[in-house]
PDB file of C-alpha atoms and ligand atoms in Angstrom:
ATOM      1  CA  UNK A 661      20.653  11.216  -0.270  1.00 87.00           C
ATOM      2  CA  UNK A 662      19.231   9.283  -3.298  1.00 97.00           C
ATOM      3  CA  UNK A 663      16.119   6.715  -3.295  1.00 98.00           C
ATOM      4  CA  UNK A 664      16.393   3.578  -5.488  1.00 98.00           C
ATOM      5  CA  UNK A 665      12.899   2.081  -6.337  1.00 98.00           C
ATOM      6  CA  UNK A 666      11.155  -1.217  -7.989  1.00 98.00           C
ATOM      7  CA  UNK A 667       7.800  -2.235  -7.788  1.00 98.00           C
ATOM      8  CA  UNK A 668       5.374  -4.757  -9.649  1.00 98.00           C
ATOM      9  CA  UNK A 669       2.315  -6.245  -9.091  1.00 98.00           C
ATOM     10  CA  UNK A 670       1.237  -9.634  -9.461  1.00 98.00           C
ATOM     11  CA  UNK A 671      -2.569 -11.230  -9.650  1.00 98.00           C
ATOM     12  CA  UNK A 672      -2.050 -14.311  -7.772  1.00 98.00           C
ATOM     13  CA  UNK A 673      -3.351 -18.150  -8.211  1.00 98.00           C
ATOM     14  CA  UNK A 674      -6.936 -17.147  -7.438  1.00 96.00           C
ATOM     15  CA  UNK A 675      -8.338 -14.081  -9.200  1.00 95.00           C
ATOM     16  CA  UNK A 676      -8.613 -13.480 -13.077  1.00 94.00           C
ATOM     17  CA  UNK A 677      -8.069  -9.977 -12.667  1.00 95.00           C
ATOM     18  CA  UNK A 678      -5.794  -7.446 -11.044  1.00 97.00           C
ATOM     19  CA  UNK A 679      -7.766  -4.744  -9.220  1.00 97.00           C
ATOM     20  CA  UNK A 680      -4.478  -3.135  -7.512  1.00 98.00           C
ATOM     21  CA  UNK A 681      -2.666  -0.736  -9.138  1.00 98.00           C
ATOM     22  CA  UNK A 682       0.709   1.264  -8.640  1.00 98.00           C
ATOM     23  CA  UNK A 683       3.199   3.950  -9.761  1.00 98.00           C
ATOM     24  CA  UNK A 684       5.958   4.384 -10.433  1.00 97.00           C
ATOM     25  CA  UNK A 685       5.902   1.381 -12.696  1.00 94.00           C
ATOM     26  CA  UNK A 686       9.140   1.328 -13.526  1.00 95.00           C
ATOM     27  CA  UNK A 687      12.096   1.034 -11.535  1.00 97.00           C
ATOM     28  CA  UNK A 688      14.526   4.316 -10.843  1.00 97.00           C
ATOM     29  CA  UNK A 689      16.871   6.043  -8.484  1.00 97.00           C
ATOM     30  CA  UNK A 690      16.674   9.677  -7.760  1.00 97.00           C
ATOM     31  CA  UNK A 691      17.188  12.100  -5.260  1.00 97.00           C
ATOM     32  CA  UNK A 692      13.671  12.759  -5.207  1.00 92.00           C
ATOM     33  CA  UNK A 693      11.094  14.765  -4.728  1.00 96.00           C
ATOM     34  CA  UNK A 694       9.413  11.114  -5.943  1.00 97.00           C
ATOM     35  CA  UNK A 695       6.050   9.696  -4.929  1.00 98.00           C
ATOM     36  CA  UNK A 696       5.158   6.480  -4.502  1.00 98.00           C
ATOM     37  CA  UNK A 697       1.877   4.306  -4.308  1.00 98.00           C
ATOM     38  CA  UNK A 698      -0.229   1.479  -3.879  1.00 98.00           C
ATOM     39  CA  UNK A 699      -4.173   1.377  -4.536  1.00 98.00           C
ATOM     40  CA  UNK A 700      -6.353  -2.056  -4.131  1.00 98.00           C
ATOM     41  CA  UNK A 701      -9.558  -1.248  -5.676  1.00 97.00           C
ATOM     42  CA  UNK A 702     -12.676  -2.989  -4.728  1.00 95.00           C
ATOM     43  CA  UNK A 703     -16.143  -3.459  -5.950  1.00 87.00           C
ATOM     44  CA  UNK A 704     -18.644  -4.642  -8.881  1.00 72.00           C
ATOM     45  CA  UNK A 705     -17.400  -6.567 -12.176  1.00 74.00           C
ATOM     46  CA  UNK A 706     -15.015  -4.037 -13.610  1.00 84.00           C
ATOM     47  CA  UNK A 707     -15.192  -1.442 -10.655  1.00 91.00           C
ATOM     48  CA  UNK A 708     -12.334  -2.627  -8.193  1.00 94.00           C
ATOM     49  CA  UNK A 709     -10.422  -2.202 -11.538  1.00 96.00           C
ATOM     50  CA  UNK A 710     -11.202   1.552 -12.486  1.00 97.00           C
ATOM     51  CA  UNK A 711     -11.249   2.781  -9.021  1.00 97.00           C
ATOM     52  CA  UNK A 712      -7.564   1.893  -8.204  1.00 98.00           C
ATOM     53  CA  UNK A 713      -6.824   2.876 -11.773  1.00 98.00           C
ATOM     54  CA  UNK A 714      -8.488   6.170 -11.435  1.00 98.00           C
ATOM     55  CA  UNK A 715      -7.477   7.000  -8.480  1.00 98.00           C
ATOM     56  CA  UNK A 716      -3.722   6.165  -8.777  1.00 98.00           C
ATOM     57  CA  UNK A 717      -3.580   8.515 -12.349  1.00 98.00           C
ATOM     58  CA  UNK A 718      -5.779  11.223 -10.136  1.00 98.00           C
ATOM     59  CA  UNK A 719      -2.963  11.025  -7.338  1.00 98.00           C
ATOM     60  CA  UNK A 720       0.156  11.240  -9.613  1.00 98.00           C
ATOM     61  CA  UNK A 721      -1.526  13.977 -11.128  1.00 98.00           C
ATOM     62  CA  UNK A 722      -2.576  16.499  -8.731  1.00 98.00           C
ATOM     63  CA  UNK A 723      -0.245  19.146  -7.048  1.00 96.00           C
ATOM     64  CA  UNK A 724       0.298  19.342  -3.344  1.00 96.00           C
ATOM     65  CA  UNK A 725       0.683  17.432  -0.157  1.00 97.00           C
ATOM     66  CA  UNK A 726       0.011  13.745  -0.521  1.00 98.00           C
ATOM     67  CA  UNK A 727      -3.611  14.270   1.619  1.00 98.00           C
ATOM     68  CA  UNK A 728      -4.084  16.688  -1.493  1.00 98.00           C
ATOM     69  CA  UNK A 729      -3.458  13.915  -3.387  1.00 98.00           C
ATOM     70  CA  UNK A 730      -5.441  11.616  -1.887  1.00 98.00           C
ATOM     71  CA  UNK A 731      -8.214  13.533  -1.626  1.00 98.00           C
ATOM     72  CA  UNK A 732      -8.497  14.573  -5.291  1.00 98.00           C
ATOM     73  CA  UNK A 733      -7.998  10.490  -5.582  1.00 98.00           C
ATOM     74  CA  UNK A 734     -11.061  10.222  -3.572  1.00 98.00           C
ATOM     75  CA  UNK A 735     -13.365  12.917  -5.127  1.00 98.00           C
ATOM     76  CA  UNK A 736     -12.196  11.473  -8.889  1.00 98.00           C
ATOM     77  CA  UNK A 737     -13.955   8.051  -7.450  1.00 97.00           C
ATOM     78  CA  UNK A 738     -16.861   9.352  -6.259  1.00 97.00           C
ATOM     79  CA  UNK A 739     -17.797  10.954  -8.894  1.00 97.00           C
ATOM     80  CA  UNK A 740     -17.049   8.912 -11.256  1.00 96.00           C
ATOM     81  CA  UNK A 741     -18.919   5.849  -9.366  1.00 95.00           C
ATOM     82  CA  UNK A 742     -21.749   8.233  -9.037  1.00 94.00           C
ATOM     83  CA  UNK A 743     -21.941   9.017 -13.196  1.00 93.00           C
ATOM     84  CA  UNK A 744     -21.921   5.094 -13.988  1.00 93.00           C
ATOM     85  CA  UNK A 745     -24.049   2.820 -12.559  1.00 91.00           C
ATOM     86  CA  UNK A 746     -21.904  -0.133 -13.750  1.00 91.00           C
ATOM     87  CA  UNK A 747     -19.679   1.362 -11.504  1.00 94.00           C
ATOM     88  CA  UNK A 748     -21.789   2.131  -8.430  1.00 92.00           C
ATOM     89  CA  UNK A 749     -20.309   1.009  -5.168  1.00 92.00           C
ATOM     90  CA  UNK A 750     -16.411   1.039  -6.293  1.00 96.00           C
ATOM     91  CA  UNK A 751     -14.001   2.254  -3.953  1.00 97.00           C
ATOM     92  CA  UNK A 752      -9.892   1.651  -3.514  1.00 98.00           C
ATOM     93  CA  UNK A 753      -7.346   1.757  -0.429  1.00 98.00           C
ATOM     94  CA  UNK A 754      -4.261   4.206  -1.182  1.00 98.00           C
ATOM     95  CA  UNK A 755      -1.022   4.043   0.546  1.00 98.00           C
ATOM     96  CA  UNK A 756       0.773   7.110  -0.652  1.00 98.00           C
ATOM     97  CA  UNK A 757       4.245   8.499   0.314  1.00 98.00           C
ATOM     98  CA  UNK A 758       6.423  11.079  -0.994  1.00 98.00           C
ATOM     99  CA  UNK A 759       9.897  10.846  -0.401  1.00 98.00           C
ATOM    100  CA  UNK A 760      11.938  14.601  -0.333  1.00 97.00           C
ATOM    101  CA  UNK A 761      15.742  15.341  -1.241  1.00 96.00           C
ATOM    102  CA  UNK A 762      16.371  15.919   2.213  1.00 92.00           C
ATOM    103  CA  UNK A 763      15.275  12.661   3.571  1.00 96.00           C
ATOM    104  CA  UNK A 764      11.831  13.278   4.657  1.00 97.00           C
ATOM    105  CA  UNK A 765       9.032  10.690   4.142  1.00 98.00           C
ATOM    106  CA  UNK A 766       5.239  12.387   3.979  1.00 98.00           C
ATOM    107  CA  UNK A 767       2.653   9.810   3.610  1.00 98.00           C
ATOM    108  CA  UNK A 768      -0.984   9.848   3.274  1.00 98.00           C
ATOM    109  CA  UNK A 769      -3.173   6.726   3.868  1.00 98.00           C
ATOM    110  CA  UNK A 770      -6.694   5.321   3.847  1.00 98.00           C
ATOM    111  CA  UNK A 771      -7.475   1.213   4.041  1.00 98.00           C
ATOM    112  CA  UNK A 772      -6.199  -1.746   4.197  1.00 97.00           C
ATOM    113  CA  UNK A 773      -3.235  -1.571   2.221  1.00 98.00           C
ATOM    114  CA  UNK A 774       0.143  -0.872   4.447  1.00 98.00           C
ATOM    115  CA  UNK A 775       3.791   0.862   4.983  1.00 98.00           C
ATOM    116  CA  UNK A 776       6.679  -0.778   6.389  1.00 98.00           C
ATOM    117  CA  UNK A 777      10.305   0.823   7.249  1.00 98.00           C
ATOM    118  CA  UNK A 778      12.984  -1.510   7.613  1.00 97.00           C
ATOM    119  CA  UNK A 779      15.522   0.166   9.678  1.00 97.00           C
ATOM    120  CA  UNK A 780      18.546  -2.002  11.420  1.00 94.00           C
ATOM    121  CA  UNK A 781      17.536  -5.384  10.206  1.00 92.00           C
ATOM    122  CA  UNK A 782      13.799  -4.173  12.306  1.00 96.00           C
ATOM    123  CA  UNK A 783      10.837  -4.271   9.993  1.00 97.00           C
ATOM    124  CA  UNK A 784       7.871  -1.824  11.738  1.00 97.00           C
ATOM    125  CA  UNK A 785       4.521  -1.107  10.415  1.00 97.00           C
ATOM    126  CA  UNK A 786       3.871   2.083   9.729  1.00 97.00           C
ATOM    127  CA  UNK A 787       0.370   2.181   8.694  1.00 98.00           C
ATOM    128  CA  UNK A 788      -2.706   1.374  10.512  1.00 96.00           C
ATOM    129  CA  UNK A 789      -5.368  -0.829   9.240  1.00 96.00           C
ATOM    130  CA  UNK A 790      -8.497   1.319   8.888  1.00 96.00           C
ATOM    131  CA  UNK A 791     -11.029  -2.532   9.250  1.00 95.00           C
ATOM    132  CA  UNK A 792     -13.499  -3.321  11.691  1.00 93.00           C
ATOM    133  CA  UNK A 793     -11.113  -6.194  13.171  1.00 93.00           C
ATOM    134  CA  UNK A 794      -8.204  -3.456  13.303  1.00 92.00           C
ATOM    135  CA  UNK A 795     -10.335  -0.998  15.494  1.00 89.00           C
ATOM    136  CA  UNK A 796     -11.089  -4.182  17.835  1.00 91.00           C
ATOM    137  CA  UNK A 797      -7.406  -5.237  18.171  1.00 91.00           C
ATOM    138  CA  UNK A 798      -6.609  -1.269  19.084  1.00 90.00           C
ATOM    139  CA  UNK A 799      -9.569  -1.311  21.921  1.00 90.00           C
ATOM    140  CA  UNK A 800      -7.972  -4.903  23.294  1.00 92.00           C
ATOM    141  CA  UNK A 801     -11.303  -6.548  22.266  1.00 92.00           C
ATOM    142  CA  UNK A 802      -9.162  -9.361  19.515  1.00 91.00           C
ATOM    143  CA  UNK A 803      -5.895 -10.392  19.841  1.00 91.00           C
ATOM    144  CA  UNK A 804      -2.813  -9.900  16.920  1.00 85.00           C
ATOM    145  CA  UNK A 805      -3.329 -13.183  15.933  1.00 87.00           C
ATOM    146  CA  UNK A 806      -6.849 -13.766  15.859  1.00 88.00           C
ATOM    147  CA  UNK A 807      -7.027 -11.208  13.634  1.00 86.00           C
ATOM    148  CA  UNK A 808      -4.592 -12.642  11.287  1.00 84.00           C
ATOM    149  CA  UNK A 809      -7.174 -15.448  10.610  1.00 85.00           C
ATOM    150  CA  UNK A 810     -10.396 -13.185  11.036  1.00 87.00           C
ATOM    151  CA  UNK A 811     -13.069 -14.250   8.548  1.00 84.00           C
ATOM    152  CA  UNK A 812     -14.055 -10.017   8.501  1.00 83.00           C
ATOM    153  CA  UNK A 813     -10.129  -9.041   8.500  1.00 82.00           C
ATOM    154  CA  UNK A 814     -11.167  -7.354   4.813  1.00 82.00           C
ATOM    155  CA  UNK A 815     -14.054  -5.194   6.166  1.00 91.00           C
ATOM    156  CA  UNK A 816     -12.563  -1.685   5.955  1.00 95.00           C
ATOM    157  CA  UNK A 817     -13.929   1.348   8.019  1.00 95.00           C
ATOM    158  CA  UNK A 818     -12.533   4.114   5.617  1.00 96.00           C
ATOM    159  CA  UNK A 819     -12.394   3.564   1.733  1.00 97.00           C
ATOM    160  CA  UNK A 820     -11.954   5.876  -1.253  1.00 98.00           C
ATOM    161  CA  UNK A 821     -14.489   6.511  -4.018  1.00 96.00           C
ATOM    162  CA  UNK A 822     -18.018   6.353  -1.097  1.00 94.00           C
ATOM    163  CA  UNK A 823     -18.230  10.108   0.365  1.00 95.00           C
ATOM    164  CA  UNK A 824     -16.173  13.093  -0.962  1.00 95.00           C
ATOM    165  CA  UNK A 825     -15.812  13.193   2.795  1.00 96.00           C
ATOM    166  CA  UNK A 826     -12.686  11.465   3.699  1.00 97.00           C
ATOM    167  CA  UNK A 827     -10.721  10.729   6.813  1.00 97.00           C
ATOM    168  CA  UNK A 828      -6.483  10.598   5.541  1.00 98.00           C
ATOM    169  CA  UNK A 829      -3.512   9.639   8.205  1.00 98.00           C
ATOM    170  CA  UNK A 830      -0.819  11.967   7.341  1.00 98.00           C
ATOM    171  CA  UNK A 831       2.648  11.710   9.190  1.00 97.00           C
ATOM    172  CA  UNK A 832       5.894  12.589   8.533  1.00 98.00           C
ATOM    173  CA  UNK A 833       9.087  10.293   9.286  1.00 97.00           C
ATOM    174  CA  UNK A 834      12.514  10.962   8.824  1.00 97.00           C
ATOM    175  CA  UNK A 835      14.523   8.447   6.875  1.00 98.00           C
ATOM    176  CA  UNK A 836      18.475   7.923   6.923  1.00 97.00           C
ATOM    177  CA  UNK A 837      20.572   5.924   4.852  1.00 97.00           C
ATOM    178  CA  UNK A 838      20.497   2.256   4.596  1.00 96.00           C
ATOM    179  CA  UNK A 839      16.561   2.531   5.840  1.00 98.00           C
ATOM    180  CA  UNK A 840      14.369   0.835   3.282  1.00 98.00           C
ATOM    181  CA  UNK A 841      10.526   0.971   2.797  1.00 98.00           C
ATOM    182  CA  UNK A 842       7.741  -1.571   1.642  1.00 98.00           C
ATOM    183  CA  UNK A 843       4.527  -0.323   0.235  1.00 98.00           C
ATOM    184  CA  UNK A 844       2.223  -3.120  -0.777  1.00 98.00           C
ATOM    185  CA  UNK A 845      -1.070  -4.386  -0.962  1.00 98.00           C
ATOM    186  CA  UNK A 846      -3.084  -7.161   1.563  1.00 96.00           C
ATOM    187  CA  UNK A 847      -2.319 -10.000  -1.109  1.00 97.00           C
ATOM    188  CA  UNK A 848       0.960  -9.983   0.494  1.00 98.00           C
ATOM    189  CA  UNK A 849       0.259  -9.579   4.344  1.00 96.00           C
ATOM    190  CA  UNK A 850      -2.417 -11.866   4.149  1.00 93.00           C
ATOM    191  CA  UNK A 851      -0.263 -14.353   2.939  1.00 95.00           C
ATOM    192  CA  UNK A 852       3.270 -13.839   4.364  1.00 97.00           C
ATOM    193  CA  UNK A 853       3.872 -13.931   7.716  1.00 95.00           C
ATOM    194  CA  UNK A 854       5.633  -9.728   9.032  1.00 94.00           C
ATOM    195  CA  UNK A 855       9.038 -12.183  10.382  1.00 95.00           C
ATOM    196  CA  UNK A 856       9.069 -13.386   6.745  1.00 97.00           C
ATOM    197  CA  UNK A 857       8.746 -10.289   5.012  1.00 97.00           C
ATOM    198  CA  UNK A 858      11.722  -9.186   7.381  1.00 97.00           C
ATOM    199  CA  UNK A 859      13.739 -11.804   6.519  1.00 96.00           C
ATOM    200  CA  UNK A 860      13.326 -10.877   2.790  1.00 96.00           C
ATOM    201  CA  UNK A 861      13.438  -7.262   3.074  1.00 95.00           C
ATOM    202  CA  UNK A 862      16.451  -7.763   4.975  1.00 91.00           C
ATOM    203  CA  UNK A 863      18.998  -8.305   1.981  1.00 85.00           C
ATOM    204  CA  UNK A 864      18.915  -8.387  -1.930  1.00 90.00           C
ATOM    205  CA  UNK A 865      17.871  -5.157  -3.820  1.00 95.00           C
ATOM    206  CA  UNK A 866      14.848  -3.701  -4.079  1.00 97.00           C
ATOM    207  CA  UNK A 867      14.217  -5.657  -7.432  1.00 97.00           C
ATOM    208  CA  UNK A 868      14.788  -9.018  -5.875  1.00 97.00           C
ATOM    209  CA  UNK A 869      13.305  -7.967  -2.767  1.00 97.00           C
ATOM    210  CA  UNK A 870       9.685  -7.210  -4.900  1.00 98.00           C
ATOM    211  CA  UNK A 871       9.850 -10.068  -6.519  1.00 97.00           C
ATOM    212  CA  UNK A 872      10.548 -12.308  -3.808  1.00 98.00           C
ATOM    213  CA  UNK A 873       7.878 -11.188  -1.874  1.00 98.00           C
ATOM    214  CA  UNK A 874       5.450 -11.988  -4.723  1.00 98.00           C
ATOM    215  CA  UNK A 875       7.454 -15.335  -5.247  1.00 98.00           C
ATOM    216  CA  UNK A 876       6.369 -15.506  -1.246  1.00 98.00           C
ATOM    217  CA  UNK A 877       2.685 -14.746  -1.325  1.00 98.00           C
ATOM    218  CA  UNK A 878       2.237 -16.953  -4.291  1.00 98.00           C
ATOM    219  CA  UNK A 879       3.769 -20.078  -2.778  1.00 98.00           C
ATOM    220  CA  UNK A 880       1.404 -19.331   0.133  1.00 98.00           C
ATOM    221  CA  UNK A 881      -1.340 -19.409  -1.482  1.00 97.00           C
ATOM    222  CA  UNK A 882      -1.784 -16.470  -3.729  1.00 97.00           C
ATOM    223  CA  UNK A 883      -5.399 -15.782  -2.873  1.00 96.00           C
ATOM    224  CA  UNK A 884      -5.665 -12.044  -3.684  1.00 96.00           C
ATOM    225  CA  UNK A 885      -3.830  -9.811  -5.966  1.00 98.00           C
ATOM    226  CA  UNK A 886      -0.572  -8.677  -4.708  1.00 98.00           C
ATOM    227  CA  UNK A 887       1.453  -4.986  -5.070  1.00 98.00           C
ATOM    228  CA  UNK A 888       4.972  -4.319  -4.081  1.00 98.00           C
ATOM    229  CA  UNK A 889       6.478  -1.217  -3.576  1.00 98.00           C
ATOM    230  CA  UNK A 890       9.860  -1.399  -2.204  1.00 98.00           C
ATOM    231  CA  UNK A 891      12.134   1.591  -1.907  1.00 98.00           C
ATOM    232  CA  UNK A 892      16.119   1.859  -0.459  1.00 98.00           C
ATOM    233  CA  UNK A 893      17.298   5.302   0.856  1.00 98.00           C
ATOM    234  CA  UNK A 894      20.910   5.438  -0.605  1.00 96.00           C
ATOM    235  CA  UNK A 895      24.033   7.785  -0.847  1.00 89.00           C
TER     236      UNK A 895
HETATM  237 CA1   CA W1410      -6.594  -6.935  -1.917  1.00 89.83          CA
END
């Protein structure tokens, strides 16, 4: 089993400045072990900047499970918010996943910022959106599609950088070949409609697909910054 990667990031129509950030930055193929992330940083003038910065360096960086990572990603923030006052209040999402030799998937996630696996032309979400209108869809309290439009759909419940404290999904999938999976950040799902990103995710390689989808959330709208991680499972 090999992986084949691309990713890129893209600041929209809106913004001046690109507070996600990414790795790896480059595109490659590999039988792994390889991780692979997405962080959309949030807070202050330059803080939504650093934090998703920082915390993507801290991740790639530390050795262990990809909680480990995330949690060293976390206490990095924190402390570094806390020794800066121009940085007070920063904090990041992180969608993390490392992909082993054997086929295995771990990921490790806090926020906003999502996993897909396209499997048999299916796309599913993976992830679970740790906002306020998230938690009210789960209880039944908002429907799917209210909360597509939600003027709070941004508020999240669990951030990195705020308490060295930190609540991290971990789960484990098994991937075979031909599956395919799409890290990215809520620039694109705000945007782009999930039967859209399908429908692109569905062919082209993981190059075109990443670019597309960019292509996609820009002639939406482009509000928000938008990531792309989008990685094939090969032979
Ligand atoms: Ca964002």
């Amino acid at each position: 089993m090999n992986y084949l990667w691309a990713a890129a990031t893209h600041t929209g129509r809106i913004r001046n400045n690109n507070e996600d950030a990414f790795a790896p930055e480059a595109s490659g193929r590999g039988p792994g072990p390889v991780v692979l992330l997405v962080a959309d940083g949030m807070g202050g003038a330059v803080g939504g900047e650093v934090a998703s910065r920082l915390a993507v360096e801290t991740a790639i960086a530390t050795d262990g499970t990809p909680a480990d990572r995330v949690v060293a990603a976390n206490r990095r923030v924190v402390t570094e918010a806390m020794g800066d006052p121009h940085l007070a209040g920063m904090g990041t999402t992180m969608t993390l996943v490392q992909l082993d030799p054997g086929g295995q998937a771990h990921f490790a996630h806090v926020g906003d910022s999502r996993a897909y696996r396209l499997r048999d032309g299916q796309l599913e979400m993976i992830t679970s959106d740790h906002t306020v209108v998230a938690e009210h869809v789960a209880a039944g309290r908002l429907s799917y599609e209210e909360a597509l439009t939600h003027p709070q759909r941004s508020m999240l419940t669990r951030v990195l950088g705020i308490n060295t404290e930190l609540e991290v999904d971990e789960f484990d999938l098994e991937l075979k070949e031909g599956d395919r999976i799409l890290l990215c950040s809520d620039g694109l799902t705000n945007m782009v409609p999930d039967e859209q990103i399908a429908s692109i995710m569905g062919s082209r390689t993981p190059e075109e697909a990443v670019w597309t989808l960019i292509e996609e959330a820009n002639r939406a709208g482009g509000h928000d910054n938008i990531t792309i991680v989008v990685v094939d499972v090969v032979q």
